[in-house]
mmCIF file of the C-alpha atoms, coordinates in Angstrom:
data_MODEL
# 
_entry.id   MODEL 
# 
loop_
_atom_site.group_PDB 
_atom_site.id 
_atom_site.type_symbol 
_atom_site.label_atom_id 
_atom_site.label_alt_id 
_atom_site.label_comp_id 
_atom_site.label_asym_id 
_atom_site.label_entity_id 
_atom_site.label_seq_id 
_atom_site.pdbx_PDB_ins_code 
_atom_site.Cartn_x 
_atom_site.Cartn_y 
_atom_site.Cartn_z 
_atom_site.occupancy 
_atom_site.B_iso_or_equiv 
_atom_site.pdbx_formal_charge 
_atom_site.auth_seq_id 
_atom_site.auth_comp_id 
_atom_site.auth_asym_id 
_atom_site.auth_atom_id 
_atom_site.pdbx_PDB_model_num 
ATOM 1   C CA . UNK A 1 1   ? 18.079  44.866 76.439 1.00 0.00 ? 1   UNK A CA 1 
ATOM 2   C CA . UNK A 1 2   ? 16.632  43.410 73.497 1.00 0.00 ? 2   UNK A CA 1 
ATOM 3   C CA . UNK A 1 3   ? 13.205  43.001 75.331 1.00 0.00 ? 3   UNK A CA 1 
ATOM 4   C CA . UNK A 1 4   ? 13.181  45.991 76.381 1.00 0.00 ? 4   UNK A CA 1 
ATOM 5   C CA . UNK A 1 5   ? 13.487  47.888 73.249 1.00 0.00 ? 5   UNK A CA 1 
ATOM 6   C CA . UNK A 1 6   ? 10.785  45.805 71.645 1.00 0.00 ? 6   UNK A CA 1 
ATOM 7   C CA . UNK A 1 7   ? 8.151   47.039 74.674 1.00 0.00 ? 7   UNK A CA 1 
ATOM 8   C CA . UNK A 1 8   ? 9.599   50.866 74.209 1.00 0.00 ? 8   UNK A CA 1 
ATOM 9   C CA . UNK A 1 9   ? 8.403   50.974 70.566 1.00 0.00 ? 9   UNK A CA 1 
ATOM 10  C CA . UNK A 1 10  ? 4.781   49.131 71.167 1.00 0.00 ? 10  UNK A CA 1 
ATOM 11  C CA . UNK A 1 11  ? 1.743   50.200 71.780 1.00 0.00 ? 11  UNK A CA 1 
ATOM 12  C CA . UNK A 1 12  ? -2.043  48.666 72.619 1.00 0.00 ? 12  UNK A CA 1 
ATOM 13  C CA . UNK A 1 13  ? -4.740  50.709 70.965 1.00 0.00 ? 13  UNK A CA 1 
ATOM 14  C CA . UNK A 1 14  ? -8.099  51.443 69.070 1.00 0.00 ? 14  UNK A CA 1 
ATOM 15  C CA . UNK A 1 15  ? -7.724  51.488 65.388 1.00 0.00 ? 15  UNK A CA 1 
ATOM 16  C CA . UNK A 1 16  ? -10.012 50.853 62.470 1.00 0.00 ? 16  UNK A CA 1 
ATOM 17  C CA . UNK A 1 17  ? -8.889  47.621 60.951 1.00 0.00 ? 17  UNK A CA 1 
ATOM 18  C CA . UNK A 1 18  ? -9.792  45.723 57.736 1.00 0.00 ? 18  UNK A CA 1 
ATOM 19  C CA . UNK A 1 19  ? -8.056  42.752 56.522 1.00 0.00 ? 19  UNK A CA 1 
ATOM 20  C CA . UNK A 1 20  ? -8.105  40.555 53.424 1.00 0.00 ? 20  UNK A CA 1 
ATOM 21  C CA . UNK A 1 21  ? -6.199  37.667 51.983 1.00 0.00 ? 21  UNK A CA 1 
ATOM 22  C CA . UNK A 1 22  ? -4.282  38.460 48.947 1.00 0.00 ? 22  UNK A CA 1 
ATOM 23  C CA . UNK A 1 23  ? -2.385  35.900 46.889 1.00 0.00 ? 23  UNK A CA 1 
ATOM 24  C CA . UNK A 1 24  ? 1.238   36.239 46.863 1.00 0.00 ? 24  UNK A CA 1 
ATOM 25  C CA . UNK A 1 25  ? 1.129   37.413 43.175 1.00 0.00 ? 25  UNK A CA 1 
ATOM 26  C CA . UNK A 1 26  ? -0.659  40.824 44.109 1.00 0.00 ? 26  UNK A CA 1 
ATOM 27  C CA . UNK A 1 27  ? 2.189   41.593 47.149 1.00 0.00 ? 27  UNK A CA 1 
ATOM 28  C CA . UNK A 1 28  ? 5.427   41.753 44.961 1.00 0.00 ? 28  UNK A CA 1 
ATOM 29  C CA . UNK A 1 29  ? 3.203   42.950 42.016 1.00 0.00 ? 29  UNK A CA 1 
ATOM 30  C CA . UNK A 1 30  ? 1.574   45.896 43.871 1.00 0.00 ? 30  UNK A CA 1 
ATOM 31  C CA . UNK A 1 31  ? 3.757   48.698 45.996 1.00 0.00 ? 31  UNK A CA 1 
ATOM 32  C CA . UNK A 1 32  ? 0.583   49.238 47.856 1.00 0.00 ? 32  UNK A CA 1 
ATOM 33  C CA . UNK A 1 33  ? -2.575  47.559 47.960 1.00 0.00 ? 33  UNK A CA 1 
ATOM 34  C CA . UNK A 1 34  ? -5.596  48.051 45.892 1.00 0.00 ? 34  UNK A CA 1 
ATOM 35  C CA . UNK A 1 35  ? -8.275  46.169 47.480 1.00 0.00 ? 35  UNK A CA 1 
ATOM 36  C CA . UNK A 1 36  ? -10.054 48.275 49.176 1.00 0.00 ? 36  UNK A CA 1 
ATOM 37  C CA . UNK A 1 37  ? -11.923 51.057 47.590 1.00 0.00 ? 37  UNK A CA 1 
ATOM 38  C CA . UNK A 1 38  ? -10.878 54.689 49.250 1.00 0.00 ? 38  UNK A CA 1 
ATOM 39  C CA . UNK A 1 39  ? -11.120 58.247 48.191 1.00 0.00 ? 39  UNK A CA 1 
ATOM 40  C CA . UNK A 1 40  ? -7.768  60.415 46.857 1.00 0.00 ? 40  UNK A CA 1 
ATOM 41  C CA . UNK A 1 41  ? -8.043  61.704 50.132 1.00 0.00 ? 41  UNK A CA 1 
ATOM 42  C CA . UNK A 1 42  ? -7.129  58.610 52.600 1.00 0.00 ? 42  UNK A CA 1 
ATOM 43  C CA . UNK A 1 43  ? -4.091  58.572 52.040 1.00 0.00 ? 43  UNK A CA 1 
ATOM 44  C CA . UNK A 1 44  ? -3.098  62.748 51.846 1.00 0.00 ? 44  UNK A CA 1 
ATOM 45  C CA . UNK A 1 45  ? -1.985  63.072 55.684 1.00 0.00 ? 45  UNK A CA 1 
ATOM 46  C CA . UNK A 1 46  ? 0.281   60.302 55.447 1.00 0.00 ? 46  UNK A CA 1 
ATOM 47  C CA . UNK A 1 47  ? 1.990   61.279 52.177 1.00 0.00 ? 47  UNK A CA 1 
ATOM 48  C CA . UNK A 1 48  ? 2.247   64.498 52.874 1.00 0.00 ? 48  UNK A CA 1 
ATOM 49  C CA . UNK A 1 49  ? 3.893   63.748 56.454 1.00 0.00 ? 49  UNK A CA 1 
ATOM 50  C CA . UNK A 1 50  ? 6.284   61.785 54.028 1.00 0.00 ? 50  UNK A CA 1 
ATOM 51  C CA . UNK A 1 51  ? 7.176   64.836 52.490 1.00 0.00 ? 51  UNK A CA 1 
ATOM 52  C CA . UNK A 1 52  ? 7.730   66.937 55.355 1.00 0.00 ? 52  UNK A CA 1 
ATOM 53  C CA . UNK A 1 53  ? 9.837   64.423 56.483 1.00 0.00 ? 53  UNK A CA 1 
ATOM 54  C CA . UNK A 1 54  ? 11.864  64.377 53.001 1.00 0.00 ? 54  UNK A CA 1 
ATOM 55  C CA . UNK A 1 55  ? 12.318  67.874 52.830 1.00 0.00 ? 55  UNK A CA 1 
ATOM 56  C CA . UNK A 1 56  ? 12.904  68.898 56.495 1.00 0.00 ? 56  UNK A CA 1 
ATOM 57  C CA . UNK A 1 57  ? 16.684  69.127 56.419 1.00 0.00 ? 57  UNK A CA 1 
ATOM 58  C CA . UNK A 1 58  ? 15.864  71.361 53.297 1.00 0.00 ? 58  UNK A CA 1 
ATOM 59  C CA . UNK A 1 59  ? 13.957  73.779 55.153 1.00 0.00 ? 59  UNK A CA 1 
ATOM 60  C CA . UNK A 1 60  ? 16.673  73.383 57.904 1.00 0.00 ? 60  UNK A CA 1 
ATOM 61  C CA . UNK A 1 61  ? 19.375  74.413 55.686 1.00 0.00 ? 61  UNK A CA 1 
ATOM 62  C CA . UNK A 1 62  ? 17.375  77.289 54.527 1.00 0.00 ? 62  UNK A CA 1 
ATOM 63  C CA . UNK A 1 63  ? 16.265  78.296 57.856 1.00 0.00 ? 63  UNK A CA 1 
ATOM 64  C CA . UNK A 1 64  ? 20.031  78.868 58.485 1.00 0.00 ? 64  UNK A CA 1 
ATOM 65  C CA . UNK A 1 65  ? 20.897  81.117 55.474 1.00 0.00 ? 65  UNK A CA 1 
ATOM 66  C CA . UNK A 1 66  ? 17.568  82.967 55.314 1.00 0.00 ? 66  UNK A CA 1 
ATOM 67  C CA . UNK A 1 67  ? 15.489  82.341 58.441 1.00 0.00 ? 67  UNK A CA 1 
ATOM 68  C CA . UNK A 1 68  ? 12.605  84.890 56.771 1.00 0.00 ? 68  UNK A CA 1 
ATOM 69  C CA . UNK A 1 69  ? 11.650  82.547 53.734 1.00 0.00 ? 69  UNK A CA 1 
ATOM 70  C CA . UNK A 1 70  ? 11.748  79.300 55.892 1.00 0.00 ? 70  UNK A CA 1 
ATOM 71  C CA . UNK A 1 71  ? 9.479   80.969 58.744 1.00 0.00 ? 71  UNK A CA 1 
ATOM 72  C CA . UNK A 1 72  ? 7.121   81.629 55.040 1.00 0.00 ? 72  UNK A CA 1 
ATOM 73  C CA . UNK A 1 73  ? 7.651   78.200 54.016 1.00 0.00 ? 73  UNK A CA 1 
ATOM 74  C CA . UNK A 1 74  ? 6.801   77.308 57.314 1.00 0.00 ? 74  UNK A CA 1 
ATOM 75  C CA . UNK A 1 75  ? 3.792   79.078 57.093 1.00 0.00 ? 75  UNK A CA 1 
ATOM 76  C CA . UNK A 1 76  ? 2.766   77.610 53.939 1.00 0.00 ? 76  UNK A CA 1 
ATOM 77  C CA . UNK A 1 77  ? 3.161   74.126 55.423 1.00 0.00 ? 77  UNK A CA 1 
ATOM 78  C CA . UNK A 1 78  ? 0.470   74.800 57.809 1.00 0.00 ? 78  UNK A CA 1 
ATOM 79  C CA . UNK A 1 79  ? -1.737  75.813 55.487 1.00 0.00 ? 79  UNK A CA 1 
ATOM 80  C CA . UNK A 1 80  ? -1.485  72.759 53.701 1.00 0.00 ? 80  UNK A CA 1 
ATOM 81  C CA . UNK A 1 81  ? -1.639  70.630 56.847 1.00 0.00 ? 81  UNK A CA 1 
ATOM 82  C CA . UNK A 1 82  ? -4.916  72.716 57.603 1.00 0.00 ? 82  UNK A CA 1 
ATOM 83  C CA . UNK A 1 83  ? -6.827  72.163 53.905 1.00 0.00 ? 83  UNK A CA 1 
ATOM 84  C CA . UNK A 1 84  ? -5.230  68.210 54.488 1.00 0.00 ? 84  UNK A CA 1 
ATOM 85  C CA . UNK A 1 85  ? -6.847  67.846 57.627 1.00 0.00 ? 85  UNK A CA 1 
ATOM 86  C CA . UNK A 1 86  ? -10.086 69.187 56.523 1.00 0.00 ? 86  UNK A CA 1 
ATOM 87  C CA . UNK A 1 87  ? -10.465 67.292 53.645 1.00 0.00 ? 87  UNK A CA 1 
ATOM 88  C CA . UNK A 1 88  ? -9.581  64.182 55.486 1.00 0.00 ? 88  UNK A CA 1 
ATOM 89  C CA . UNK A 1 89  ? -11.139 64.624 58.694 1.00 0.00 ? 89  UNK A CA 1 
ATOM 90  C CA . UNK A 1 90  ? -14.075 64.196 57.708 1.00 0.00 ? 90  UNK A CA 1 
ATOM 91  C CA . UNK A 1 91  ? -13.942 60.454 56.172 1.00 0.00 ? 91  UNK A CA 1 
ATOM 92  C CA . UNK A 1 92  ? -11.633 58.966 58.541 1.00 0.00 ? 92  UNK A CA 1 
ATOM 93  C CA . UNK A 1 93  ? -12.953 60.227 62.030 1.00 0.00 ? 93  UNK A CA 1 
ATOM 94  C CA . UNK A 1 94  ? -16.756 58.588 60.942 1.00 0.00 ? 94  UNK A CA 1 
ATOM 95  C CA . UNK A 1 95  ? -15.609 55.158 61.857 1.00 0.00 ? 95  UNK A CA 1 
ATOM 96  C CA . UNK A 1 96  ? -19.491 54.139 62.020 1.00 0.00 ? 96  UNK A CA 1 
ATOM 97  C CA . UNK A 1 97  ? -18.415 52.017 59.141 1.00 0.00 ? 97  UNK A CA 1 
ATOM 98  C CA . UNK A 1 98  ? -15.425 51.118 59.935 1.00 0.00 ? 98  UNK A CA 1 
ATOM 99  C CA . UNK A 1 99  ? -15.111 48.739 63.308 1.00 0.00 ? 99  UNK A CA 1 
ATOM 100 C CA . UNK A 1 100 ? -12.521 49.534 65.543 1.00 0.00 ? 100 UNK A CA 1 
ATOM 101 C CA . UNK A 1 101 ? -10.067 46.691 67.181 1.00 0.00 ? 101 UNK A CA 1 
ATOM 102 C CA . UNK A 1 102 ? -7.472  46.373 69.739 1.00 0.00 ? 102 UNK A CA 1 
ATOM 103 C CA . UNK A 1 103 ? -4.540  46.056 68.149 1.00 0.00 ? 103 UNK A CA 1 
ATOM 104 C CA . UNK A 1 104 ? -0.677  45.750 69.720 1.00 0.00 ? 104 UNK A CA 1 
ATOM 105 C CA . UNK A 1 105 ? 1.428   47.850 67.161 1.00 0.00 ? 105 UNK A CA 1 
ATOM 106 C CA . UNK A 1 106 ? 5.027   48.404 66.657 1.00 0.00 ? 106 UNK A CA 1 
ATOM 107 C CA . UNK A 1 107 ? 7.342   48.880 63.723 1.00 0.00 ? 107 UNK A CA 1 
ATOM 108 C CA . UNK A 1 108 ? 7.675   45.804 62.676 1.00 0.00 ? 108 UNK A CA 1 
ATOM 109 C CA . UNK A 1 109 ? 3.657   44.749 62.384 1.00 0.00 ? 109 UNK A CA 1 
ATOM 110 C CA . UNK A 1 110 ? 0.811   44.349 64.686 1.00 0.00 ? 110 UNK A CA 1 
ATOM 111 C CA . UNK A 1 111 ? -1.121  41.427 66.415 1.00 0.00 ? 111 UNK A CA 1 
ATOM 112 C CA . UNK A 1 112 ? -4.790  41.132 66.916 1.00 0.00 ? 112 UNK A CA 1 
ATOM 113 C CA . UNK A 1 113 ? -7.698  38.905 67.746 1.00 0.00 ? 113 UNK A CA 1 
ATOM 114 C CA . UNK A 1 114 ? -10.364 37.763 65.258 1.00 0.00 ? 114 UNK A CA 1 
ATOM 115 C CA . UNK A 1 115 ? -12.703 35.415 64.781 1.00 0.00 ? 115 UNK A CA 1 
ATOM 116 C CA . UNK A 1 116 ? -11.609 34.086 61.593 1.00 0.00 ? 116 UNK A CA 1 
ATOM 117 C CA . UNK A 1 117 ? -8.251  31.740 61.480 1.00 0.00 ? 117 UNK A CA 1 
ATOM 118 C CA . UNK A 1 118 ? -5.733  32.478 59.347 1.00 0.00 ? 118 UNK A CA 1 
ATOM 119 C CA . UNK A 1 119 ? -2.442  30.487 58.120 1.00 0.00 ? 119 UNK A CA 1 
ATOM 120 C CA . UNK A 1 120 ? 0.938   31.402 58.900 1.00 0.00 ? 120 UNK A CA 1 
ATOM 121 C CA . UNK A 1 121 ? 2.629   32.842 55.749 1.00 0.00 ? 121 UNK A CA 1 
ATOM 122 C CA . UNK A 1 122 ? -0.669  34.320 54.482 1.00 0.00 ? 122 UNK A CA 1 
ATOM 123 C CA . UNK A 1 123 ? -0.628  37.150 52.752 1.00 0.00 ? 123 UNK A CA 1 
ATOM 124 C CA . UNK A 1 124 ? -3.393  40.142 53.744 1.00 0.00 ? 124 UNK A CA 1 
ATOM 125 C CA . UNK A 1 125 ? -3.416  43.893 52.559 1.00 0.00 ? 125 UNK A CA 1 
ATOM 126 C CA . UNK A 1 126 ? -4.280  46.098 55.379 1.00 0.00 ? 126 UNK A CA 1 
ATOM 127 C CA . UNK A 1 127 ? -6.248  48.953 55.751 1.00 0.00 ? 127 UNK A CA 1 
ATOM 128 C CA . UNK A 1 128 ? -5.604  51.028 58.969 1.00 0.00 ? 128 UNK A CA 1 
ATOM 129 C CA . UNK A 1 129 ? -7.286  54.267 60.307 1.00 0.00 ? 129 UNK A CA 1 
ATOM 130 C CA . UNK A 1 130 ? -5.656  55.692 63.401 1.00 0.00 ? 130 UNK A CA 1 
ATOM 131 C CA . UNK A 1 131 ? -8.853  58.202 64.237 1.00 0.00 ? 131 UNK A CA 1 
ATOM 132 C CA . UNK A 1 132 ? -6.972  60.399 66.652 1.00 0.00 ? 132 UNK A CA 1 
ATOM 133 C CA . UNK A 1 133 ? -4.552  62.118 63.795 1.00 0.00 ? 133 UNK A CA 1 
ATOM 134 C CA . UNK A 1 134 ? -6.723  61.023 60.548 1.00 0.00 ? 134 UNK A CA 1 
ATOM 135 C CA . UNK A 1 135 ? -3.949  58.836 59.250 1.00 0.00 ? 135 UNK A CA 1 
ATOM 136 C CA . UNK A 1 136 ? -4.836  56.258 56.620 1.00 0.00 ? 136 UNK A CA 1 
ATOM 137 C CA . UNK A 1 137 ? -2.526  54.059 55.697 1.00 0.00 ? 137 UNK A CA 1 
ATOM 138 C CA . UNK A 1 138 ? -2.899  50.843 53.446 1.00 0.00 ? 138 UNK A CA 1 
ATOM 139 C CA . UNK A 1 139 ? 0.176   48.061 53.377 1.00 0.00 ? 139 UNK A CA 1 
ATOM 140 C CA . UNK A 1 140 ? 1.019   44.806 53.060 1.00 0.00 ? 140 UNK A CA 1 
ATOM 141 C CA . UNK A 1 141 ? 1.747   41.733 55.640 1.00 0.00 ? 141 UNK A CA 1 
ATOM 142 C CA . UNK A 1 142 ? 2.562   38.006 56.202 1.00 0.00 ? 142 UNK A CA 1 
ATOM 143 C CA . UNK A 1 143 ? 1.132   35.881 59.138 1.00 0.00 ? 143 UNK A CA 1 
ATOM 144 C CA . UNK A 1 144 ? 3.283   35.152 61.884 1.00 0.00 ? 144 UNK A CA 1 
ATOM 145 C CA . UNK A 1 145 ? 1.200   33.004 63.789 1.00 0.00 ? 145 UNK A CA 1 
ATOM 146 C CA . UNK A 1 146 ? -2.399  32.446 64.462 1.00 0.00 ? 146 UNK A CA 1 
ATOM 147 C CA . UNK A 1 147 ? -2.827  31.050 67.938 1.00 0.00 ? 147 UNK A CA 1 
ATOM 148 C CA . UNK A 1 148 ? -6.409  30.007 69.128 1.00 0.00 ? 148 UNK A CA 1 
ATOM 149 C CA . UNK A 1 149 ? -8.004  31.565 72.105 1.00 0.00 ? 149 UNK A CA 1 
ATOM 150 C CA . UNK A 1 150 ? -10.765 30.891 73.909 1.00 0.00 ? 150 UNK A CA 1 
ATOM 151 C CA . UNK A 1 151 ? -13.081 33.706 72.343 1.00 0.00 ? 151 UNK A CA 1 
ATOM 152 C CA . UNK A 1 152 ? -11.152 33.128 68.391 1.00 0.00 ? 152 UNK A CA 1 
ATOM 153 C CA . UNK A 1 153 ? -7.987  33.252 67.503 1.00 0.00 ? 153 UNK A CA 1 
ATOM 154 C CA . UNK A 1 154 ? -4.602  35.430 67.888 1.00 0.00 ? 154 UNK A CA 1 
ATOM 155 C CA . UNK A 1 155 ? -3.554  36.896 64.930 1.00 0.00 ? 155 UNK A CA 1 
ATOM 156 C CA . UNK A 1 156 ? 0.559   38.260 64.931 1.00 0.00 ? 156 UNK A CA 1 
ATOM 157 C CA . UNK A 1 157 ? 1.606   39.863 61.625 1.00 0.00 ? 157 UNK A CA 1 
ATOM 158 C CA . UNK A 1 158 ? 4.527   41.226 60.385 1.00 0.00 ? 158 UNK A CA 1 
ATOM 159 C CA . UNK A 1 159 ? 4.594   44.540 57.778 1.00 0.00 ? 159 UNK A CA 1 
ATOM 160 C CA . UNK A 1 160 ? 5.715   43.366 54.549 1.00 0.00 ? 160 UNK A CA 1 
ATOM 161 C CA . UNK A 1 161 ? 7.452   45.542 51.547 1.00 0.00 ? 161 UNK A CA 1 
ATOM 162 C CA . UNK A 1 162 ? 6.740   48.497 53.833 1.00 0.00 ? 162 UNK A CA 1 
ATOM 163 C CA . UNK A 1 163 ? 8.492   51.889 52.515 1.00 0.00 ? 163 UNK A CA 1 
ATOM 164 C CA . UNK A 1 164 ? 10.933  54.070 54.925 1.00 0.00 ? 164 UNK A CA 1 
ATOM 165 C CA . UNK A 1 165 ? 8.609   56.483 55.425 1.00 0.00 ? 165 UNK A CA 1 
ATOM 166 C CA . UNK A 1 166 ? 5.568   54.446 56.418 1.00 0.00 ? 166 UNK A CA 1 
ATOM 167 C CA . UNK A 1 167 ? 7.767   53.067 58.682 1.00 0.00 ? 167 UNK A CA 1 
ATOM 168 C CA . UNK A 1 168 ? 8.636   56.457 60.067 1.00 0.00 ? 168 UNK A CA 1 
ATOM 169 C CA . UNK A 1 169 ? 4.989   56.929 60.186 1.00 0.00 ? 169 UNK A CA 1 
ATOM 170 C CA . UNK A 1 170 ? 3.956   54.579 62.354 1.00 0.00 ? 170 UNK A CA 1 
ATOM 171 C CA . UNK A 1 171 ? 7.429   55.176 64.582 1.00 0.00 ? 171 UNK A CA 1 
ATOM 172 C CA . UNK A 1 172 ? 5.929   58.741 64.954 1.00 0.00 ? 172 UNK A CA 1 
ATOM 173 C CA . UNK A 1 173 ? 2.323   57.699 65.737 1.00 0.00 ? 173 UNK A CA 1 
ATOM 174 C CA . UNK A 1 174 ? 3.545   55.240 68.669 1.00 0.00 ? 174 UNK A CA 1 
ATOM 175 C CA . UNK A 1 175 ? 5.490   57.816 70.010 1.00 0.00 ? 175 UNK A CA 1 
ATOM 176 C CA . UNK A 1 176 ? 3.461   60.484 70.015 1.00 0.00 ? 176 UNK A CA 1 
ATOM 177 C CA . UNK A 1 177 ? 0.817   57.951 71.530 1.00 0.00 ? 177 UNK A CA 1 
ATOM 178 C CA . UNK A 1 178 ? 3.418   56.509 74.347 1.00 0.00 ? 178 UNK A CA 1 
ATOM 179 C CA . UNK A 1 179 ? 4.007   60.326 75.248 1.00 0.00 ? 179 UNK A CA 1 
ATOM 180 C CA . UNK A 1 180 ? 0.034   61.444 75.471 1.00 0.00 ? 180 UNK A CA 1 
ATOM 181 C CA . UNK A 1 181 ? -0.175  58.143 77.796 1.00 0.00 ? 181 UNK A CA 1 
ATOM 182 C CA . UNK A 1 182 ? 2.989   59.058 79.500 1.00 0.00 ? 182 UNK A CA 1 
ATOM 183 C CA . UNK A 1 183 ? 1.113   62.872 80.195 1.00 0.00 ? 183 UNK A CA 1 
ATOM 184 C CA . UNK A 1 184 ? -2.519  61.620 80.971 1.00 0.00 ? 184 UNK A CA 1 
ATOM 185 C CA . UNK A 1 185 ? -0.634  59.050 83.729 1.00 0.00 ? 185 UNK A CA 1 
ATOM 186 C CA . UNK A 1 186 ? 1.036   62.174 85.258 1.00 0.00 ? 186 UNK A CA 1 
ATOM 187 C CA . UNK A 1 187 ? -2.113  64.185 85.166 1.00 0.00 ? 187 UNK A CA 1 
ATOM 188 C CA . UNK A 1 188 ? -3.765  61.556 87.093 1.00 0.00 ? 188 UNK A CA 1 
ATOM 189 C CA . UNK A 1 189 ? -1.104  60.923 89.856 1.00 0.00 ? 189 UNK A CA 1 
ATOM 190 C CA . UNK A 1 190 ? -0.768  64.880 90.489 1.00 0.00 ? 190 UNK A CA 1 
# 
């Protein structure tokens, strides 16, 4: 059972992917890391997909008492979401700069290959693009294990000090990606 709910809520994909090692001193100093230099804007979609995750039952509870000002709110939301994905759309989906990797992501952290070994217990601050939905996100991890292969090495980490809603976040993005692989598989067999 175990097994299988740890393939259910995994995913292999593309993603833009830099990595650095951090001391341990900047991870329980930092909420988030700083290394990297980004605009205001890389991290907008995910914040505000926070929020509408925060305040949903809010607009639920209104949509039951007064269904006209939640269908504005609504509204309003998608407006935002628009100007958001403007703004941002334009930075994250030019990944000339930005390489992208094959990465196996779940919940919990992500493994990937590389060419440069790292030690288990390492510290790195991520930055991940997911192109498809403009989603930035920047975090924390620790090495699990760094296994040599035949072209580098296998890299396993594990998300470290990461908040509810990233978490939800990334729940939402593998989901939504194991359901457009679920539909493009049943487009093909029809």
């Amino acid at each position: 059972m175990s097994q299988d709910r740890r393939q259910f809520y995994r995913i292999d994909h593309q993603v833009a992917l830099e990595y650095r090692v951090v001391p341990e001193t900047d991870v329980m100093n930092s909420a988030r890391p700083y290394q990297f230099d980004v605009s205001p804007h890389f991290l907008l979609l995910g914040e505000l997909q926070a929020l509408d995750s925060e305040t949903g039952h809010l607009l639920r509870k209104i949509g039951e008492s007064q269904p006209d000002i939640a269908a504005y709110l609504k509204l309003i939301n998608t407006k935002i979401d628009m100007l958001a994905n403007s703004l941002v759309s334009q930075e994250l989906t030019d990944t000339s700069g930005l390489r992208l990797k094959s990465i196996n992501l779940s919940e919990g952290g992500l493994s990937f290959d590389s060419n440069q070994s790292l030690r288990q217990g390492d510290y790195l601050a991520l930055k991940l693009v997911f192109p498809e939905n403009h989603l930035g996100l920047l975090l924390y991890a620790r090495v699990q294990r760094c296994a040599p292969t035949k072209d580098g090495f296998h890299i396993a980490i594990e998300f470290f000090k990461l908040t509810e809603s990233c978490r939800t976040l990334i729940a939402r993005y593998i989901l939504e990606a194991q359901a457009r692989e679920r539909k493009q598989r049943l487009g093909h067999d029809a």
